[in-house]
Structure formats: C-alpha cells, structure tokens
Coordinates of C-alpha atoms and ligand atoms in Angstrom, one line a residue:
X444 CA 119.7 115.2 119.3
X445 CA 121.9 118.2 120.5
X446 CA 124.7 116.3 122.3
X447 CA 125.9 119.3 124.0
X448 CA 122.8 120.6 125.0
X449 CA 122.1 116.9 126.6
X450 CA 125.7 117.2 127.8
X451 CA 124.5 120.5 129.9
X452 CA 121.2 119.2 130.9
X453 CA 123.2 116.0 132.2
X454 CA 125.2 118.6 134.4
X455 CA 122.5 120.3 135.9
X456 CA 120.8 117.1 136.8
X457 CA 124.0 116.0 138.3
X458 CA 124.3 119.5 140.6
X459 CA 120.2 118.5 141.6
X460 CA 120.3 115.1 142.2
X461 CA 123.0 115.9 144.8
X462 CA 121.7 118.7 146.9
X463 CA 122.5 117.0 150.1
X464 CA 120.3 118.9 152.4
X465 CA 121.7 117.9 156.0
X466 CA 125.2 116.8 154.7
X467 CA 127.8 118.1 157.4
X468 CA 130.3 120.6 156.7
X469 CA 133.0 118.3 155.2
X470 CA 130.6 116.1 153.4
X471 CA 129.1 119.0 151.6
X472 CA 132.6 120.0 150.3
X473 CA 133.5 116.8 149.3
X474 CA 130.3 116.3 146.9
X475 CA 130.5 120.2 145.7
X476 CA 134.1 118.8 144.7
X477 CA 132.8 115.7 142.5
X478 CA 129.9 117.9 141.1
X479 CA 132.2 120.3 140.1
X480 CA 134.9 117.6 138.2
X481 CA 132.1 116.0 136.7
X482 CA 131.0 119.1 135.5
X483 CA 134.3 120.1 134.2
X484 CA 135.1 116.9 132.6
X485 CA 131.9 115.6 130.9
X486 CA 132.9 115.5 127.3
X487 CA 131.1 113.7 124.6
X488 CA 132.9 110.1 125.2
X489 CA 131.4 110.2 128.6
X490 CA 127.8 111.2 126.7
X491 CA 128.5 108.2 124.1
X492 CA 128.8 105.8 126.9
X493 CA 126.4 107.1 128.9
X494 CA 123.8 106.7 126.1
X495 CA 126.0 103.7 124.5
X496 CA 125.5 105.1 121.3
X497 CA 128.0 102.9 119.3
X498 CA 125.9 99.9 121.2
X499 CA 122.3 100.2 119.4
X500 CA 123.3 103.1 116.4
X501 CA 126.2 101.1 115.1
X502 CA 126.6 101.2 112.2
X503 CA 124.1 103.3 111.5
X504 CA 124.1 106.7 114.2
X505 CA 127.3 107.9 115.8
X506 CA 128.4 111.2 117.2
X507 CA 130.8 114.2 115.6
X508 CA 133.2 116.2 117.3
X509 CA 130.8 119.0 117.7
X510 CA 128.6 116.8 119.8
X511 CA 126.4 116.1 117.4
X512 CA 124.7 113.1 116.2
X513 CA 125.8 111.7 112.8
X514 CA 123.7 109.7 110.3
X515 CA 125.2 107.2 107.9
X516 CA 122.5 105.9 105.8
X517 CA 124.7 103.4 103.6
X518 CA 126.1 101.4 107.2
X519 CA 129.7 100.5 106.5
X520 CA 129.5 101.8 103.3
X521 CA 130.5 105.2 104.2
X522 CA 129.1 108.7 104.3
X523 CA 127.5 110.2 106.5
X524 CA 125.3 113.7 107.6
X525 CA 125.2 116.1 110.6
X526 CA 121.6 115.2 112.4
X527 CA 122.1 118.5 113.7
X528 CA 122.6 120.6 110.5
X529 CA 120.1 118.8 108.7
X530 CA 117.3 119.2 111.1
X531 CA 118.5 123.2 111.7
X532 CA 118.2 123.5 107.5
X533 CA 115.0 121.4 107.4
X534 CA 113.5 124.2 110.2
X535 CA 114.3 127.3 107.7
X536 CA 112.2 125.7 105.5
X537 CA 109.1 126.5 107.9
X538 CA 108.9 123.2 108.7
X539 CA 108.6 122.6 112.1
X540 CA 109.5 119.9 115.5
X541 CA 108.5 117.0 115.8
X542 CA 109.6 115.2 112.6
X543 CA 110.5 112.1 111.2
X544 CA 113.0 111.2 109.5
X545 CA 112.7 108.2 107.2
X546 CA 116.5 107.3 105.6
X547 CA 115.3 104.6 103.4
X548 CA 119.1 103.5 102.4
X549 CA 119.0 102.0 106.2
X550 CA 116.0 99.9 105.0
X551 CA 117.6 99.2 101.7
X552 CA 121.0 97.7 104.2
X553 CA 118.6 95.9 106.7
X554 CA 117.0 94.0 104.0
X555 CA 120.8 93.5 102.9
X556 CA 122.3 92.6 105.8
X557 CA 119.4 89.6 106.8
X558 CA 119.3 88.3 103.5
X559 CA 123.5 88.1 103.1
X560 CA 123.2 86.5 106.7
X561 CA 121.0 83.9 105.5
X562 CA 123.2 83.4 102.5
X563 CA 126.2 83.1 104.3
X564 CA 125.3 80.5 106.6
X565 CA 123.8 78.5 103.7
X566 CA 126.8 78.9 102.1
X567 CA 128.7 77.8 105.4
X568 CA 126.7 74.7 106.2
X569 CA 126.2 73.5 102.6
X570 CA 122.0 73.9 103.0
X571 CA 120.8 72.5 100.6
X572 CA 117.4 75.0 100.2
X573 CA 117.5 79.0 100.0
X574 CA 115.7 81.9 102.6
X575 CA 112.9 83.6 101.7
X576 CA 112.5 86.4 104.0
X577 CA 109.0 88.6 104.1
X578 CA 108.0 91.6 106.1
X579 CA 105.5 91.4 108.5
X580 CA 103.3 94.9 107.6
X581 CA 101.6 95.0 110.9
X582 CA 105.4 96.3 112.1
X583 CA 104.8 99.6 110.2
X584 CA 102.4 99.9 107.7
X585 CA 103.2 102.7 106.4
X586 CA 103.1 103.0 102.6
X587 CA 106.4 104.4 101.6
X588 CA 108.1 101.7 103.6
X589 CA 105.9 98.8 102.5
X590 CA 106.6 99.9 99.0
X591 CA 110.2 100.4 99.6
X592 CA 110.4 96.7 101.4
X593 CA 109.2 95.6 98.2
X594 CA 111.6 97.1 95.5
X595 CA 114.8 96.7 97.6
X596 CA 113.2 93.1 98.6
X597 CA 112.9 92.1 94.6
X598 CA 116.7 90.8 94.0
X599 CA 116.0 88.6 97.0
X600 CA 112.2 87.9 96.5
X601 CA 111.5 89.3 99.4
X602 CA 107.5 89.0 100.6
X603 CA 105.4 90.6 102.6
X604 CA 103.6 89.1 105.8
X605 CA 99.7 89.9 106.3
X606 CA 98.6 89.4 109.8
X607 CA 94.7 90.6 109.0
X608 CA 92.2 90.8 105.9
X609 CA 93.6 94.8 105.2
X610 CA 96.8 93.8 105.6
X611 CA 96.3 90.8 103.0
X612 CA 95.1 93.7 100.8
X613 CA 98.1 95.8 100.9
X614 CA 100.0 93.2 100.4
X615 CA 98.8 92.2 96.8
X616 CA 98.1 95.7 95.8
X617 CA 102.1 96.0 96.9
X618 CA 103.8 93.1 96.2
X619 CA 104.8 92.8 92.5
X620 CA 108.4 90.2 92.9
X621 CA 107.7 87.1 91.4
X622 CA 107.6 84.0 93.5
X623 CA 107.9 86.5 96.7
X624 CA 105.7 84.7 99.2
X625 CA 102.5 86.1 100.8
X626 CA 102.1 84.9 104.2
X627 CA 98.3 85.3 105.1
X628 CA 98.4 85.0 109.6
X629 CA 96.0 86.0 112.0
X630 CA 92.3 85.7 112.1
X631 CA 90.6 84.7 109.3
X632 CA 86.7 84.3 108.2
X633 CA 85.8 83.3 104.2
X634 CA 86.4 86.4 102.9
X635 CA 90.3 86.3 104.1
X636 CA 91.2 83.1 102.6
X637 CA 89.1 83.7 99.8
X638 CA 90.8 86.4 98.9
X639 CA 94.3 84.9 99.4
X640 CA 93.3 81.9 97.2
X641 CA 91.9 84.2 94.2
X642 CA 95.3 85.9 94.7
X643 CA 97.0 82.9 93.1
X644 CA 94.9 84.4 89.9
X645 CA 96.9 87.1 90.1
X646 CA 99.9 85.4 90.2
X647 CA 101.0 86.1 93.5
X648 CA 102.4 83.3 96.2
X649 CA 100.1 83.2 98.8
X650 CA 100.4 80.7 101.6
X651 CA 97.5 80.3 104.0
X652 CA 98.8 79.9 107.9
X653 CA 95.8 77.8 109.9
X654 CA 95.8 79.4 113.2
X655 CA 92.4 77.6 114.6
X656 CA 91.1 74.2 113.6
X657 CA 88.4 76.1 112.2
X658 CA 90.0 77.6 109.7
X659 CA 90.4 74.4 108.0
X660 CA 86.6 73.5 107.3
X661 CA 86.3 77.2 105.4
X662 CA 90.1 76.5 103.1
X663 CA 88.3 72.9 102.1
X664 CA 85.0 75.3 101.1
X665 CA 87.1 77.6 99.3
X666 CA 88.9 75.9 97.9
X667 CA 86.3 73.5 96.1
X668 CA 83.6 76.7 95.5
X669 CA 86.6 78.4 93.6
X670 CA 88.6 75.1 92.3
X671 CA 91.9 76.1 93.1
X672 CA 94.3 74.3 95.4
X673 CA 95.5 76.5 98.0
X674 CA 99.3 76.3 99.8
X675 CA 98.2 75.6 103.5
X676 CA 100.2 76.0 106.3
X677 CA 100.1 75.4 110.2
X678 CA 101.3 77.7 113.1
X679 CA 102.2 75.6 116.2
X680 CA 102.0 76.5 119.4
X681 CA 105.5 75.5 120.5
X682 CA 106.2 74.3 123.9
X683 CA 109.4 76.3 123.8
X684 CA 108.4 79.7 125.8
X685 CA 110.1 83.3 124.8
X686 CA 111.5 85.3 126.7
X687 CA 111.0 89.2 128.1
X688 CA 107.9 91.2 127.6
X689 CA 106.0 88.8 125.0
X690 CA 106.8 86.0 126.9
X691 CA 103.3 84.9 128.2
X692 CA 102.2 85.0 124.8
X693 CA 103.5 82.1 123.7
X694 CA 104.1 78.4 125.2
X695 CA 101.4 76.0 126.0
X696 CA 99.0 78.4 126.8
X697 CA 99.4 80.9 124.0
X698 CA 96.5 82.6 122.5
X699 CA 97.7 82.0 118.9
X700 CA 98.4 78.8 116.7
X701 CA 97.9 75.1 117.5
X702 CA 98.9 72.5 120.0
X703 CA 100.3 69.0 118.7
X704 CA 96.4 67.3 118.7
X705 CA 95.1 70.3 116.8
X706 CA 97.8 69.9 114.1
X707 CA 97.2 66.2 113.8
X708 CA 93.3 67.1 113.8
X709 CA 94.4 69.3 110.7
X710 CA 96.4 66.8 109.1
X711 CA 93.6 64.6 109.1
X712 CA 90.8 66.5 108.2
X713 CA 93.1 67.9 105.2
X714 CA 93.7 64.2 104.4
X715 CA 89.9 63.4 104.1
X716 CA 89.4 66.0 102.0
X717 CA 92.4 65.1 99.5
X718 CA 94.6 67.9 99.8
X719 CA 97.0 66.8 102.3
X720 CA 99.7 67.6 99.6
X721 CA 98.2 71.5 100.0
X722 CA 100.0 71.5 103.8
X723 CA 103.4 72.8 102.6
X724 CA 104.5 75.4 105.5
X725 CA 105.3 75.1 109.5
X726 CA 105.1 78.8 111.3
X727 CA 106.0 79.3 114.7
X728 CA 106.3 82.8 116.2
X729 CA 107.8 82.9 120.0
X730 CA 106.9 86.2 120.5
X731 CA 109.2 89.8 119.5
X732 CA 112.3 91.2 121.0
X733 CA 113.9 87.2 122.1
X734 CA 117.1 88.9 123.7
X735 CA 118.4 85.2 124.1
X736 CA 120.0 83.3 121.5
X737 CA 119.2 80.0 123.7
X738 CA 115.4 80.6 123.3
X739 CA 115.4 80.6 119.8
X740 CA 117.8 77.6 119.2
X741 CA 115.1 75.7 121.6
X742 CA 112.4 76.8 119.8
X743 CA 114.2 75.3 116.3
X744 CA 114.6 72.5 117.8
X745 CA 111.2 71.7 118.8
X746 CA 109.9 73.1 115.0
X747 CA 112.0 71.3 113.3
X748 CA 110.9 68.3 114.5
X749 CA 107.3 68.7 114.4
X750 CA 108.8 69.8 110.5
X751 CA 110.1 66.7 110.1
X752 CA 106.8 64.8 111.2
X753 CA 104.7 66.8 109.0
X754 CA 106.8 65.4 106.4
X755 CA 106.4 61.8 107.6
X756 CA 102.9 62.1 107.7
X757 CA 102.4 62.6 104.1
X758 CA 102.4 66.5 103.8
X759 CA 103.9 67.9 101.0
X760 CA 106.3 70.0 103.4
X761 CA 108.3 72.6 101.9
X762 CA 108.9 75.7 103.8
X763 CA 109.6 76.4 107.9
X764 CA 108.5 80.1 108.7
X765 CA 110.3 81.0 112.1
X766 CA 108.3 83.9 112.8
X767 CA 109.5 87.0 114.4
X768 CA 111.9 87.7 117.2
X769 CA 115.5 88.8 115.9
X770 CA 115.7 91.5 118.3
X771 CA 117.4 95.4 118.5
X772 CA 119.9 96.0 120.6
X773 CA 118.5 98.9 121.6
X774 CA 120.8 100.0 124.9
X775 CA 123.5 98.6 123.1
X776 CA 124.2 96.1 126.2
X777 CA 124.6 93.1 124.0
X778 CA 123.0 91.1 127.3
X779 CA 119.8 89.1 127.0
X780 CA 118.3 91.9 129.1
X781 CA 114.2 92.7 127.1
X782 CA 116.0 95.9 125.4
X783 CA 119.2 94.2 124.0
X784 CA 120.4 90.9 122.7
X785 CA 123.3 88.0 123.3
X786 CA 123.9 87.6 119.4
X787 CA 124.1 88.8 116.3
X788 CA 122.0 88.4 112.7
X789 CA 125.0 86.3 111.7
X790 CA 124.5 84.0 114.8
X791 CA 120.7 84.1 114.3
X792 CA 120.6 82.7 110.7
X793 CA 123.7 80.6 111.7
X794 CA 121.5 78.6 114.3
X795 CA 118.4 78.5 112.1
X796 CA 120.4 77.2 109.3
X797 CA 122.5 74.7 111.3
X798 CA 119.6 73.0 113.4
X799 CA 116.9 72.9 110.5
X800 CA 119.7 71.0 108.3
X801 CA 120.6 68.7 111.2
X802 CA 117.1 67.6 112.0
X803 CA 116.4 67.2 108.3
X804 CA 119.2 64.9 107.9
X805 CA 118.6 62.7 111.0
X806 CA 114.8 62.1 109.8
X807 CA 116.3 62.0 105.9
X808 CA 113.9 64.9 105.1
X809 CA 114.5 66.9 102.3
X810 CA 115.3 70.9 103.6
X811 CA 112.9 73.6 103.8
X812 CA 112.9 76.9 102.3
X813 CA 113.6 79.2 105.3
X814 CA 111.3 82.0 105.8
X815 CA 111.5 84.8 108.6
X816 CA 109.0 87.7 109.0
X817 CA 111.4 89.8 110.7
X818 CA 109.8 93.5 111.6
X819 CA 111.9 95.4 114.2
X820 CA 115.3 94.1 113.0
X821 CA 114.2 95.5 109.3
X822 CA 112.6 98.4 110.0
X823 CA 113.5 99.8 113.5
X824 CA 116.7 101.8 112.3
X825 CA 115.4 103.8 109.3
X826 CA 113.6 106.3 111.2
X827 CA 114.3 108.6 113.9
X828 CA 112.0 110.9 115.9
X829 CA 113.3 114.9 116.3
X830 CA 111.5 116.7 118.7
X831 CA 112.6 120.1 121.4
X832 CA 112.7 118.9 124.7
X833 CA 110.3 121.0 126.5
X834 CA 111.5 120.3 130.1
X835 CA 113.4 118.5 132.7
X836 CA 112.7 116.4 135.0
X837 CA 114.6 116.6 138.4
X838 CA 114.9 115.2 141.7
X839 CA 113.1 118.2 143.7
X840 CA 114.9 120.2 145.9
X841 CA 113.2 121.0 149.2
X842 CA 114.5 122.6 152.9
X843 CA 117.3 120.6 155.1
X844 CA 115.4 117.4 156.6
X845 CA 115.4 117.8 160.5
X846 CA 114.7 114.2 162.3
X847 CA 114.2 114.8 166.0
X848 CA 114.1 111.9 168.2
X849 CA 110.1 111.7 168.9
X850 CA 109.7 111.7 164.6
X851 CA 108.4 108.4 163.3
X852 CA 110.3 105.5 163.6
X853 CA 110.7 104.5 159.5
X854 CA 112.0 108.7 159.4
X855 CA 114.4 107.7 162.4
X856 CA 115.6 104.5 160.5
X857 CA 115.7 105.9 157.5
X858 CA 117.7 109.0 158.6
X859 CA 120.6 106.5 160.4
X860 CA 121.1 105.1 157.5
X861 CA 121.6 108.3 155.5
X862 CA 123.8 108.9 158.1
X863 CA 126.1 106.0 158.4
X864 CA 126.6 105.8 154.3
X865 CA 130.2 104.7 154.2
X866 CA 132.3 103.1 151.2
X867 CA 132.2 99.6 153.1
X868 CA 128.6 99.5 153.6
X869 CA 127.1 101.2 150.8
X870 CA 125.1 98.6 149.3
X871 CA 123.3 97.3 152.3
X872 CA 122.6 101.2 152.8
X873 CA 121.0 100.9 149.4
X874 CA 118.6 97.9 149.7
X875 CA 117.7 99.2 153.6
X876 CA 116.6 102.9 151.6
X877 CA 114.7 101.0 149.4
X878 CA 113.3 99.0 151.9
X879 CA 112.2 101.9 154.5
X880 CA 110.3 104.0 151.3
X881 CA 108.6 100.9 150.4
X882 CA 107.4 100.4 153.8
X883 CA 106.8 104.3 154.1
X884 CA 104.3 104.1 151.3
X885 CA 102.4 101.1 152.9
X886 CA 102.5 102.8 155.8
X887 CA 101.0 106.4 154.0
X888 CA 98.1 104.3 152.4
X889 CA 96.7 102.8 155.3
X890 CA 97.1 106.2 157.7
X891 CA 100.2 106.0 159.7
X892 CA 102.4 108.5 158.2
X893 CA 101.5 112.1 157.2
X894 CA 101.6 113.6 154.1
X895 CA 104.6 115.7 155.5
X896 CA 106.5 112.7 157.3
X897 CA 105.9 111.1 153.6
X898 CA 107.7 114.2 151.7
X899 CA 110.5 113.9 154.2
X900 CA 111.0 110.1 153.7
X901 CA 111.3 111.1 149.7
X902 CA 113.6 113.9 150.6
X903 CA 115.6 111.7 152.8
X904 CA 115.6 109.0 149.9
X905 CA 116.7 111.2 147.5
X906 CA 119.6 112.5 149.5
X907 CA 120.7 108.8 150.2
X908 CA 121.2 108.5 146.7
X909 CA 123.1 111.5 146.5
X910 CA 125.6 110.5 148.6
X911 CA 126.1 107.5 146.8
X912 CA 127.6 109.4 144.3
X913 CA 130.2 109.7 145.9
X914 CA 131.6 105.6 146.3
Ligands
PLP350 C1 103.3 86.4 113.7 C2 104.4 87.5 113.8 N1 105.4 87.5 112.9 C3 106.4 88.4 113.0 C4 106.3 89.4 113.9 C5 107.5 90.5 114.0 O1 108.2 90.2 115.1 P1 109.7 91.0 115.2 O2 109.4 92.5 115.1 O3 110.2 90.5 116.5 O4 110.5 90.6 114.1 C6 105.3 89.5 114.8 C7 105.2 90.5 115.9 O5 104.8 90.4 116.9 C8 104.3 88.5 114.8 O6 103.3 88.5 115.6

C-alpha cells in the first residue's frame, strides 16, 4: 500500500538477489555499480510500471506523488483519496490490519459502465431487443454488496443470478426491481424449482435454467402440483472450449449443462407435456476469466445458432444468457495471458451484440433479450485488502560456491555456464541453468546428489540469475 516502503523493499531485494558469490574482481564492481544506480534511481514511475498500476487500477487506483496509492471511487468522474491517509486515520480509531475496504461507488460505476456498454452497442447496431444484466451471488455473497447490486441495478433492472437453493433464497429476499430477472442455475431437486416457481407469486421474474435432463421431469411436476407455468430455460454445453484456468470445465466434456441430444430430449419431453412455449432462455457459461476476445466470439456463434434452432423448433425463445467470462485485467498486460485480457467491455458487448443480431437475421428470428451474469468484471474493483507485510522473502545468501574439478558433473556444468554468461549468449545460458537444476533435483530424489551438492546447485542458480542482471 506504502509505495515507498515497497520502493525500499524492492531495493533491498535488488542488493540480495545479486550477491554474486564467486564473481571476479571486475565483475563484482560492475554489478555493485548497477545495484547502486538502481538504487539511486528507483522512483515511483519505475514502481508503477513495475506493478503496472495504471494497467488493472485504471480508472479506479493510481498512485500520488508521495508514493502513495490513490482511490477514486467515482472512475472518471473525479475525486479521489490518499489509501495511505485513510488507512493511517482508520488505525487511530483502534481499528486494526488487515481490513477491507468496500468503496461501493466503484460498484455503483461497474454496474454503469456494463450496462452503458450494452446500450451503446445496441444503439450502434440498431438491436432491436435490450440487455438485462444480473449478478451472479456466488461471486461474493456478501450482503451489503448483493443489496447494493440491487439498488444501483434498479434504473437498469438489473437481476441477480442464483447458482444453488440458498442462493435462490437471497435472491428473492433481495431482489425488489420489477421485471429484474432471477436466473435459478446449478443443481436443483423439488424444493429448488419449487421455490423459484412460487416466486412468480411474489412477483418476481424467475427463469429456471435445466442443467440435467432430469430436471425436466420435476419442472413438468411442479408445475402441474402448483398450476403455474414456469419460464424454462436450457444451458448448453457448447463445443466452443474457454480458455486459461477454467478451461477444462467447459467443451464437450464439461461437467455442467447439456449436449445437442439432451437439448433436443428436452425440447421433446417439454413438447409432450404442452409447455414447449415455457422454454424461453439459452445459457451458456464458457468458464471465468476468458482473456481472449476470439473465444467468446466462437462461443456466440455456436449459441446463437443453437438460439436460432430453439426458435425453429417451436420454443417460445426470448432471451440468450451468455454466462460469465468478461475478464479483469489484473496485471494490466492487456494480452490474452489467464490474468489479463485482449479487449475491452465495449468490445465485449460489441461482439455479443453484433453476432446475436446477425444470426437472428440470417434465420429471420426475432432478437433476444441479452443477459450476462458477469461477477468479477462487477465486483472485483470495489474492494481492496490492507494488511502489514510481515516479512520478505529473499533469495538466500550463503558462502562463495567453490567447484573443484572432482565435484559432480551437473555442479561442473552448471558452474561453466555461470562462468561463460556473456551479452551474446545469455539466453541459451538461461534455458541450460534451468535445465541443469531440473536435472539436479531428479538427480537429488533418486540419491545421486547430496544434500550439500544440492544447496550449491541452488546457490549457483541463483547467482546465474544475478548476473543476468546485468544484460
Ligand atoms: C454459471 C456462471 N455464471 C457466471 C459466473 C461468473 O463468471 P465471471 O466472474 O467470469 O463473470 C460463473 C462463475 O464461474 C458461473 O459459473
């Protein structure tokens, strides 16, 4: 939080990381040189690039002159507060590290900024429907933020998305905007859809998403026991795979939603039981954090078609839910590396917008109602973690590294190529250093190197790196 006590830590780890143990004379000098400059001339750019602040805070954290970090709750709307100040005058209230920090005008802006997305690329491709976003709760349940969603949600009718029987709960005990949709998910026995049919009582808009063929069977019971007509939906198991960590959770062999047979096995069985007209939604979820713009135009694509064929088939299709997945930028790369993204929320709902309208006008199918369940993207920014950092970790320091010539051969090779680091050979240098401490610790788990031969192949290592610092 304190810039410019990161700023010092940052220094000593430099001086550490770079105690070149058997460095000759010269070399030694050299580094002590570059230590020292970096020392001297670390200011707080090189800390905001370093931690690419402007990258993931923008425009909501940024950093001061006096190093430290600056909150502005409104975005572009101006005004802002110290970090700093605010945590040193929270602290003389006897309130103590580690806190969080909830600034619920970011919320209030998220919800803003997705929902003026949305209405700018309707606006831009003439789409001839409106969004309807919701918040899925299982992304922080938290009561003072779900309630929050909900009032600065009302001039949009923005819902709430329940992804288990509590979570269906909250969100009619929470959700008060007219016409804001409930989307019931996840695993669901009699009581669950039950209870999201009786909501309709309430005057709530609850649709319920079939996630297993089973599920269908208890909405027919329900729905006869307690003669209302429910709004059914499907979640399909798009071929279209995600990308990053979540990514084997969805494709083919994803755990949740249905393949193409099950949907048509749906359709049917719906049909027989004459309330086809009740199927009304398509959900797809391709898993969180999609750092790849391509992935979710694909995935669009594919649900838009199946949207289409829904429609064909005699449901009463109004609404495509396209799950989760706008991502954070949160090393402020803007690559489609897991931690960042290659767009923006303006390219997002651009994409959605634009391909949903193009398939529905090929198949002349009237345009859904667009529906996201967006967590991280809404409520990722609005709070921040303060804690003390209690300690550093550091490259250890340890004697000068002596290899004589009867040492073990992965020392030996390891040791020449400490040696021979130059600026024209650096990166083979770096894959070989990699390569010799891999093979050290293969070599240490089946019995061929010492536990001291291993601590000087990880002093050795360390130093290599050191030297890099240098090119
Ligand atoms: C069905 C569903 N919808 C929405 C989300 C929220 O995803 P994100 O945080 O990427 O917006 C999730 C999270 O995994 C999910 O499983």
């Amino acid at each position: 939080m304190d810039l410019q006590s990161t700023i010092n830590q940052n220094s000593s780890e430099i001086s550490n990381n770079t105690s070149l143990t058997n460095t000759s004379q010269t070399d030694q000098t050299e580094i002590n040189q570059i230590e020292s400059e970096q020392k001297k001339s670390w200011t707080i750019e090189n800390s905001e690039k370093l931690y690419r602040i402007l990258g993931w805070g923008n425009p909501y954290f940024s950093i001061n002159s006096a190093g430290h970090i600056t909150v502005s709750p409104k975005g572009d709307l101006g005004g802002s507060l110290d970090l700093y100040e605010l945590v040193e005058s929270i602290k003389q209230r006897n309130i103590g590290l580690p806190l969080i920090i909830r600034f619920s005008d970011i919320l209030e802006d998220r919800i803003e900024r997705l929902n003026a997305c949305f209405s700018k690329a309707i606006a831009r491709y003439k789409y001839k429907n409106i969004y309807r976003g919701v918040f899925p709760v299982k992304c922080n349940q938290n009561s003072q933020l779900v309630e929050e969603v909900v009032k600065f949600g009302k001039p949009h009718k923005f819902g709430l998305e329940a992804g288990s029987k509590p979570e269906l709960l909250i969100a009619i005990a929470t959700l008060n905007t007219t016409d804001a949709l409930i989307i019931c998910n996840g695993y669901k026995d009699r009581e669950y859809i039950e209870t999201a049919m009786l909501a309709q009582r309430l005057g709530k808009t609850p649709i319920i998403v079939i996630e297993q063929v089973e599920e269908v069977r208890l909405v027919i019971e329900a729905s006869r026991k307690l003669n209302i007509k429910p709004v059914v939906g499907v979640r399909v198991k798009l071929s279209t795979k995600g990308i990053g960590r979540w990514a084997g959770t969805t494709g083919d062999r994803a755990k949740f939603g249905l393949n193409i047979p099950e949907i048509i096995q749906v359709v049917n069985q719906l049909k027989s039981a004459g309330i086809l007209d009740s199927l009304q939604l398509l959900h797809f979820h391709v898993g969180s954090q999609i750092s790849s713009i391509s992935v979710i135009k694909d995935a669009i694509r594919e649900a838009s078609q199946i949207y289409v064929e829904l429609a064909h088939l005699g449901a009463n299709m109004k609404y495509l839910d396209v799950g989760g997945g706008l991502a954070v930028d949160y090393d402020g790369s803007k690559t489609n590396f897991y931690a960042s993204k290659n767009y923006d929320m303006q390219n997002y709902a651009n994409d959605i917008v634009a391909e949903v309208k193009e398939a529905c006008e090929e198949k002349k199918v009237l345009p859904p109602i667009l529906v996201s369940e967006s967590g991280r993207a809404v409520a990722s920014h609005q709070s921040v973690l303060v804690f003390d950092v209690l300690g550093v970790s550091q490259v250890p320091k340890a004697e000068p590294v002596v290899i004589g010539k009867d040492e073990h051969l992965i020392l030996q090779n390891l040791y020449e190529t400490y040696q021979s680091i130059s600026k024209n050979n650096y990166q083979e240098a770096y894959h070989d250093a990699i390569q010799f401490k891999e093979e050290s610790i293969s070599l240490f788990n089946f019995g061929y190197l010492s536990i001291s031969e291993r601590a000087k192949v990880e002093q050795l290592y360390w130093d290599v790196f050191g030297k890099f610092k240098k090119y």
